[in-house]
């Protein structure tokens, strides 16, 4: 187009300054510059689609010293717009004489402006994306460090808890051993006294003492088991071998749980031992137990059911509770605690007069079948 100068400007964030990203002067590419748009023909371009001053441009913008230094007489400029209609720069050509073919120059500038605007926007998007990824990487590094620190604190807390549990279990074991020894002495003394001639009131007192000693002994056993709950990691356990070990000729078990395993505290066998003990000692008329399973949605139901009298409605709500004033040994309370370690629930939903029925609800991920 036989012009001495051509430039591609990118609008800076302030909107009042521009920087060249391509500057051609007298047949050569030269270093880029920054400049204020005010008092220049470029400022005039930003408010229009295309701006043409074919001669005398210095007189129109007397405060633009660059026009004088470059001896510019003609000027044509077109703004660059992004895809959202926002101005992002401009393209301009300047000459020392009037532009000979204005229509050709307009057409060329419009075509170049379209492609240049697209390229500037793409570069900006690339830079913004790179900045986003850089910030994201910094955030990931920071969060990873935070997570690592949190895991270290968690490991330390778990170690401290395990250490406390070990000490507690050791203390319970020592206490259990010492008290058991004293109970054996007390049982022996009561047996010796019982063999002597005694009046009825004394016999009654000794009988009450004997019952109390038995309750204390069973409570100690319960306490020892309770201290072991959640001490070790849950493990997968097959139900069939556990039930087979409950062999009781007087109360046979008919089970349909072959291949079923559940993820539970290692004390899981205590659950079924206590259920059998409960049926034997408190289940009036029990001579048969069935253990079945079914699914409700994605929850496995294991159903322990006897053919005794069952549990009355007024007692159903309290059988799993621990009452310090009650002389009962709270085996069912322990059962629920053992199962709760891996989110397993338990309830008694039998019909009074038809037998006790304990339903164990195993959540997804805590059971499998082989």
Coordinates of C-alpha atoms in Angstrom, one line a residue:
X1 CA 0.0 0.0 0.0
X2 CA 3.1 2.2 -0.2
X3 CA 3.0 3.6 3.4
X4 CA 6.0 4.3 5.6
X5 CA 4.5 3.1 8.9
X6 CA 2.2 0.3 10.0
X7 CA 1.4 -0.8 13.6
X8 CA -0.7 -3.3 15.5
X9 CA -1.6 -2.0 19.0
X10 CA -2.9 -3.9 22.0
X11 CA -5.1 -1.9 24.4
X12 CA -3.7 -2.0 27.9
X13 CA -5.9 -2.7 30.9
X14 CA -6.2 1.0 31.8
X15 CA -7.9 1.6 28.4
X16 CA -6.0 4.9 28.0
X17 CA -2.7 3.5 26.9
X18 CA -1.6 1.1 24.1
X19 CA 1.5 -0.9 23.3
X20 CA 2.5 -2.0 19.9
X21 CA 2.9 -5.7 19.3
X22 CA 4.1 -5.2 15.8
X23 CA 5.7 -2.0 14.5
X24 CA 6.9 -1.4 10.9
X25 CA 8.8 1.8 10.0
X26 CA 10.4 2.7 6.7
X27 CA 10.8 -0.9 5.4
X28 CA 11.9 -2.6 8.7
X29 CA 10.4 -4.0 11.8
X30 CA 11.5 -1.9 14.8
X31 CA 11.2 -2.2 18.6
X32 CA 7.7 -1.9 20.1
X33 CA 6.6 1.1 22.1
X34 CA 4.0 2.2 24.6
X35 CA 2.1 5.4 24.4
X36 CA -0.9 7.4 25.6
X37 CA -3.9 7.3 23.3
X38 CA -5.0 10.9 24.3
X39 CA -4.4 13.6 21.6
X40 CA -3.6 11.0 19.0
X41 CA -5.6 9.8 16.0
X42 CA -5.5 6.4 17.5
X43 CA -7.8 7.7 20.3
X44 CA -10.2 8.7 17.7
X45 CA -10.1 5.3 16.1
X46 CA -11.2 3.5 19.3
X47 CA -14.6 5.2 19.1
X48 CA -15.2 4.3 15.5
X49 CA -15.3 1.3 13.1
X50 CA -12.7 2.8 10.7
X51 CA -11.0 6.2 10.7
X52 CA -9.3 7.8 7.7
X53 CA -7.3 11.1 7.5
X54 CA -5.9 11.1 4.0
X55 CA -3.9 14.3 4.4
X56 CA -3.0 17.0 6.9
X57 CA -3.2 14.7 10.0
X58 CA -0.6 16.7 11.9
X59 CA -2.8 19.8 11.8
X60 CA -5.7 17.8 13.2
X61 CA -3.7 16.4 16.1
X62 CA -1.1 19.2 16.9
X63 CA -0.3 17.7 20.4
X64 CA 0.9 14.4 18.9
X65 CA 4.7 14.9 18.7
X66 CA 5.2 11.4 17.1
X67 CA 3.3 12.5 14.0
X68 CA 5.8 15.4 13.6
X69 CA 8.9 13.3 14.3
X70 CA 7.8 10.7 11.7
X71 CA 6.6 13.4 9.2
X72 CA 3.2 11.7 8.9
X73 CA 0.6 13.3 6.6
X74 CA -2.0 10.5 6.1
X75 CA -3.5 8.1 8.6
X76 CA -5.9 5.1 8.5
X77 CA -6.9 3.1 11.5
X78 CA -9.4 0.4 12.5
X79 CA -10.2 -0.9 16.0
X80 CA -9.9 -4.5 17.0
X81 CA -12.8 -6.2 18.8
X82 CA -12.9 -9.4 20.7
X83 CA -15.7 -12.0 20.4
X84 CA -17.7 -10.2 23.1
X85 CA -17.6 -6.8 21.3
X86 CA -15.0 -5.3 23.6
X87 CA -12.2 -3.2 22.1
X88 CA -8.8 -4.9 22.5
X89 CA -6.5 -2.9 20.1
X90 CA -6.2 -1.3 16.7
X91 CA -4.3 -1.5 13.4
X92 CA -3.1 1.7 11.7
X93 CA -1.1 2.7 8.7
X94 CA 0.6 6.1 8.2
X95 CA 2.3 7.7 5.3
X96 CA 4.3 10.8 4.4
X97 CA 1.9 11.5 1.6
X98 CA -1.8 10.8 0.9
X99 CA -2.9 7.2 0.5
X100 CA -3.3 6.5 -3.2
X101 CA -6.0 3.7 -3.2
X102 CA -8.1 4.3 -0.1
X103 CA -10.7 1.6 -0.9
X104 CA -7.9 -1.0 -1.3
X105 CA -6.4 0.1 2.0
X106 CA -9.7 -0.1 3.7
X107 CA -10.4 -3.7 2.5
X108 CA -6.9 -4.9 3.4
X109 CA -7.1 -3.3 6.9
X110 CA -10.5 -4.8 7.6
X111 CA -9.4 -8.3 6.6
X112 CA -6.2 -8.1 8.6
X113 CA -8.0 -6.6 11.6
X114 CA -10.4 -9.5 11.7
X115 CA -7.6 -12.1 11.8
X116 CA -5.4 -10.0 14.1
X117 CA -8.2 -9.5 16.6
X118 CA -8.8 -13.3 16.7
X119 CA -5.1 -14.0 17.2
X120 CA -4.8 -11.4 20.1
X121 CA -7.9 -12.9 21.8
X122 CA -6.5 -16.4 21.4
X123 CA -3.1 -15.3 22.9
X124 CA -4.9 -13.6 25.8
X125 CA -7.0 -16.7 26.4
X126 CA -3.8 -18.9 26.3
X127 CA -2.2 -16.5 28.8
X128 CA -5.2 -16.5 31.1
X129 CA -5.4 -20.3 30.9
X130 CA -1.7 -20.6 31.7
X131 CA -2.2 -18.3 34.6
X132 CA -5.1 -20.4 35.8
X133 CA -3.2 -23.6 35.6
X134 CA -0.3 -22.0 37.4
X135 CA -2.6 -20.8 40.2
X136 CA -4.3 -24.2 40.2
X137 CA -0.9 -26.0 40.5
X138 CA 0.1 -23.7 43.4
X139 CA -3.3 -24.5 45.1
X140 CA -2.8 -28.2 44.5
X141 CA 0.7 -28.0 46.0
X142 CA -0.6 -26.0 49.0
X143 CA -3.6 -28.3 49.5
X144 CA -1.4 -31.4 49.1
X145 CA 0.9 -30.0 51.8
X146 CA -2.1 -29.3 54.0
X147 CA -3.4 -32.8 53.4
X148 CA 0.0 -34.3 54.2
X149 CA 0.2 -32.3 57.4
X150 CA -3.4 -33.3 58.3
X151 CA -2.6 -37.0 57.7
X152 CA 0.5 -36.8 59.8
X153 CA -1.5 -35.2 62.6
X154 CA -4.1 -38.0 62.2
X155 CA -1.5 -40.7 62.3
X156 CA -0.1 -39.2 65.4
X157 CA -3.5 -39.0 67.0
X158 CA -4.3 -42.6 66.0
X159 CA -1.0 -43.7 67.5
X160 CA -1.8 -41.9 70.7
X161 CA -5.3 -43.4 70.8
X162 CA -3.9 -46.9 70.2
X163 CA -1.3 -46.3 72.9
X164 CA -4.0 -45.2 75.3
X165 CA -6.2 -48.2 74.3
X166 CA -3.3 -50.6 74.9
X167 CA -2.7 -49.1 78.4
X168 CA -6.4 -49.2 79.2
X169 CA -6.7 -52.8 78.0
X170 CA -3.6 -53.7 80.1
X171 CA -5.1 -52.0 83.1
X172 CA -8.4 -53.8 82.6
X173 CA -6.6 -57.1 82.3
X174 CA -4.7 -56.6 85.5
X175 CA -7.9 -55.4 87.3
X176 CA -9.9 -58.3 85.9
X177 CA -7.2 -60.8 87.0
X178 CA -7.0 -59.4 90.5
X179 CA -10.8 -59.1 91.1
X180 CA -11.3 -62.6 89.6
X181 CA -8.8 -64.1 92.1
X182 CA -10.6 -62.4 95.0
X183 CA -14.0 -63.6 93.7
X184 CA -12.6 -67.2 93.6
X185 CA -11.6 -66.8 97.3
X186 CA -15.1 -65.4 98.0
X187 CA -16.8 -68.2 96.1
X188 CA -14.8 -70.8 98.0
X189 CA -15.6 -69.2 101.4
X190 CA -19.3 -69.1 100.5
X191 CA -19.2 -72.8 99.5
X192 CA -17.5 -73.7 102.8
X193 CA -20.1 -71.7 104.8
X194 CA -23.0 -73.2 102.9
X195 CA -21.9 -76.8 103.9
X196 CA -22.5 -76.0 107.5
X197 CA -25.8 -76.2 109.4
X198 CA -27.4 -72.7 109.0
X199 CA -30.7 -71.2 109.8
X200 CA -32.9 -70.1 106.9
X201 CA -32.2 -66.4 107.2
X202 CA -28.4 -67.0 106.9
X203 CA -28.9 -69.4 104.0
X204 CA -31.0 -66.7 102.3
X205 CA -28.3 -64.1 102.8
X206 CA -25.6 -66.5 101.5
X207 CA -27.8 -67.2 98.4
X208 CA -28.0 -63.5 97.7
X209 CA -24.3 -63.1 98.1
X210 CA -23.7 -66.0 95.7
X211 CA -26.0 -64.4 93.1
X212 CA -24.1 -61.1 93.5
X213 CA -20.8 -62.8 93.1
X214 CA -22.0 -64.4 89.9
X215 CA -23.3 -61.1 88.5
X216 CA -19.9 -59.4 89.4
X217 CA -18.1 -62.2 87.6
X218 CA -20.2 -62.0 84.5
X219 CA -20.0 -58.2 84.5
X220 CA -16.2 -58.5 84.7
X221 CA -16.3 -60.7 81.6
X222 CA -18.4 -58.1 79.8
X223 CA -16.1 -55.3 80.9
X224 CA -13.1 -57.2 79.6
X225 CA -14.8 -57.7 76.2
X226 CA -16.0 -54.1 76.0
X227 CA -12.4 -52.8 76.6
X228 CA -11.4 -54.8 73.5
X229 CA -14.0 -53.2 71.2
X230 CA -12.4 -51.2 68.3
X231 CA -8.9 -51.9 69.7
X232 CA -8.0 -53.8 66.5
X233 CA -8.9 -53.0 62.9
X234 CA -12.2 -54.5 61.5
X235 CA -11.7 -57.7 59.4
X236 CA -13.7 -59.8 57.0
X237 CA -15.3 -62.8 58.8
X238 CA -17.3 -65.7 57.5
X239 CA -20.5 -66.3 59.4
X240 CA -20.8 -70.1 58.9
X241 CA -17.7 -71.0 61.0
X242 CA -18.8 -68.6 63.7
X243 CA -22.2 -70.2 64.0
X244 CA -20.8 -73.7 63.8
X245 CA -18.8 -73.0 67.0
X246 CA -22.0 -72.3 68.9
X247 CA -22.8 -76.0 68.9
X248 CA -25.5 -76.6 71.5
X249 CA -27.3 -80.0 71.5
X250 CA -30.2 -78.5 73.4
X251 CA -30.7 -75.6 71.0
X252 CA -29.6 -76.5 67.5
X253 CA -29.1 -73.8 64.9
X254 CA -30.4 -74.0 61.3
X255 CA -28.5 -71.5 59.3
X256 CA -28.7 -70.2 55.7
X257 CA -25.7 -67.9 55.5
X258 CA -23.3 -70.0 53.5
X259 CA -20.6 -67.9 51.7
X260 CA -21.5 -64.7 53.5
X261 CA -18.8 -62.6 55.1
X262 CA -19.1 -59.3 56.9
X263 CA -16.5 -56.6 57.8
X264 CA -16.7 -56.2 61.5
X265 CA -14.7 -55.9 64.7
X266 CA -12.7 -59.0 65.6
X267 CA -15.2 -59.5 68.5
X268 CA -18.0 -60.4 66.1
X269 CA -18.2 -64.0 67.4
X270 CA -19.1 -62.5 70.8
X271 CA -22.3 -61.1 69.1
X272 CA -23.6 -64.5 68.2
X273 CA -22.3 -66.1 71.5
X274 CA -24.3 -63.5 73.5
X275 CA -27.4 -64.1 71.3
X276 CA -27.1 -67.8 72.0
X277 CA -26.5 -67.2 75.7
X278 CA -29.5 -64.9 75.8
X279 CA -31.7 -67.5 74.2
X280 CA -30.5 -70.2 76.5
X281 CA -30.9 -68.2 79.8
X282 CA -33.9 -66.0 79.0
X283 CA -35.7 -67.5 76.1
X284 CA -38.6 -69.4 77.6
X285 CA -39.2 -72.7 75.7
X286 CA -36.5 -72.1 73.1
X287 CA -35.4 -75.3 71.5
X288 CA -34.6 -74.1 68.0
X289 CA -32.8 -71.2 66.3
X290 CA -32.8 -70.2 62.7
X291 CA -30.4 -67.7 61.0
X292 CA -31.4 -66.4 57.6
X293 CA -30.5 -63.5 55.4
X294 CA -32.2 -61.2 52.9
X295 CA -31.6 -57.9 51.1
X296 CA -33.5 -54.6 51.4
X297 CA -32.2 -52.3 48.7
X298 CA -28.4 -52.5 49.2
X299 CA -28.6 -53.4 52.9
X300 CA -28.0 -57.0 54.0
X301 CA -30.3 -58.2 56.7
X302 CA -29.1 -61.1 58.9
X303 CA -32.0 -62.5 60.9
X304 CA -31.5 -64.5 64.2
X305 CA -34.8 -66.0 65.3
X306 CA -35.8 -68.4 68.1
X307 CA -39.1 -70.2 68.8
X308 CA -39.5 -69.1 72.4
X309 CA -41.9 -66.7 74.0
X310 CA -40.2 -63.6 72.8
X311 CA -39.8 -60.1 74.3
X312 CA -42.7 -58.1 75.3
X313 CA -43.3 -54.7 73.8
X314 CA -42.7 -52.8 77.0
X315 CA -39.1 -54.3 77.2
X316 CA -38.0 -54.0 73.6
X317 CA -36.8 -50.4 74.0
X318 CA -34.6 -51.2 77.0
X319 CA -32.9 -54.5 76.2
X320 CA -30.0 -52.8 74.4
X321 CA -29.6 -50.1 77.1
X322 CA -27.1 -50.1 79.9
X323 CA -28.8 -49.4 83.3
X324 CA -26.4 -49.3 86.2
X325 CA -29.2 -50.0 88.7
X326 CA -30.2 -53.2 86.8
X327 CA -28.8 -56.5 88.0
X328 CA -28.8 -57.8 84.4
X329 CA -25.5 -58.4 82.6
X330 CA -25.7 -56.1 79.6
X331 CA -24.7 -58.5 76.9
X332 CA -27.0 -57.0 74.3
X333 CA -25.5 -53.5 75.0
X334 CA -22.0 -54.9 74.2
X335 CA -23.4 -56.6 71.0
X336 CA -24.6 -53.3 69.6
X337 CA -21.3 -51.6 70.4
X338 CA -19.3 -54.3 68.6
X339 CA -21.5 -54.1 65.5
X340 CA -21.6 -50.2 65.5
X341 CA -17.8 -50.2 64.9
X342 CA -18.4 -50.8 61.1
X343 CA -21.8 -49.1 60.9
X344 CA -23.8 -52.3 61.4
X345 CA -27.2 -51.8 63.2
X346 CA -29.3 -54.2 65.2
X347 CA -32.9 -54.3 66.5
X348 CA -35.3 -56.7 68.0
X349 CA -38.5 -56.9 65.9
X350 CA -40.0 -60.2 66.9
X351 CA -43.7 -60.7 67.8
X352 CA -44.3 -61.4 71.5
X353 CA -45.6 -65.0 71.9
X354 CA -43.9 -66.2 68.7
X355 CA -40.2 -65.8 69.7
X356 CA -37.4 -63.3 69.7
X357 CA -36.1 -62.0 66.4
X358 CA -32.9 -60.0 66.1
X359 CA -32.3 -58.2 62.8
X360 CA -28.7 -57.2 62.0
X361 CA -28.5 -54.6 59.2
X362 CA -25.2 -54.6 57.3
X363 CA -24.5 -51.5 55.1
X364 CA -23.1 -51.7 51.6
X365 CA -19.4 -52.3 51.5
X366 CA -19.5 -54.2 54.8
X367 CA -20.6 -57.5 53.4
X368 CA -19.8 -59.9 50.5
X369 CA -20.7 -63.3 49.2
X370 CA -18.5 -66.0 47.8

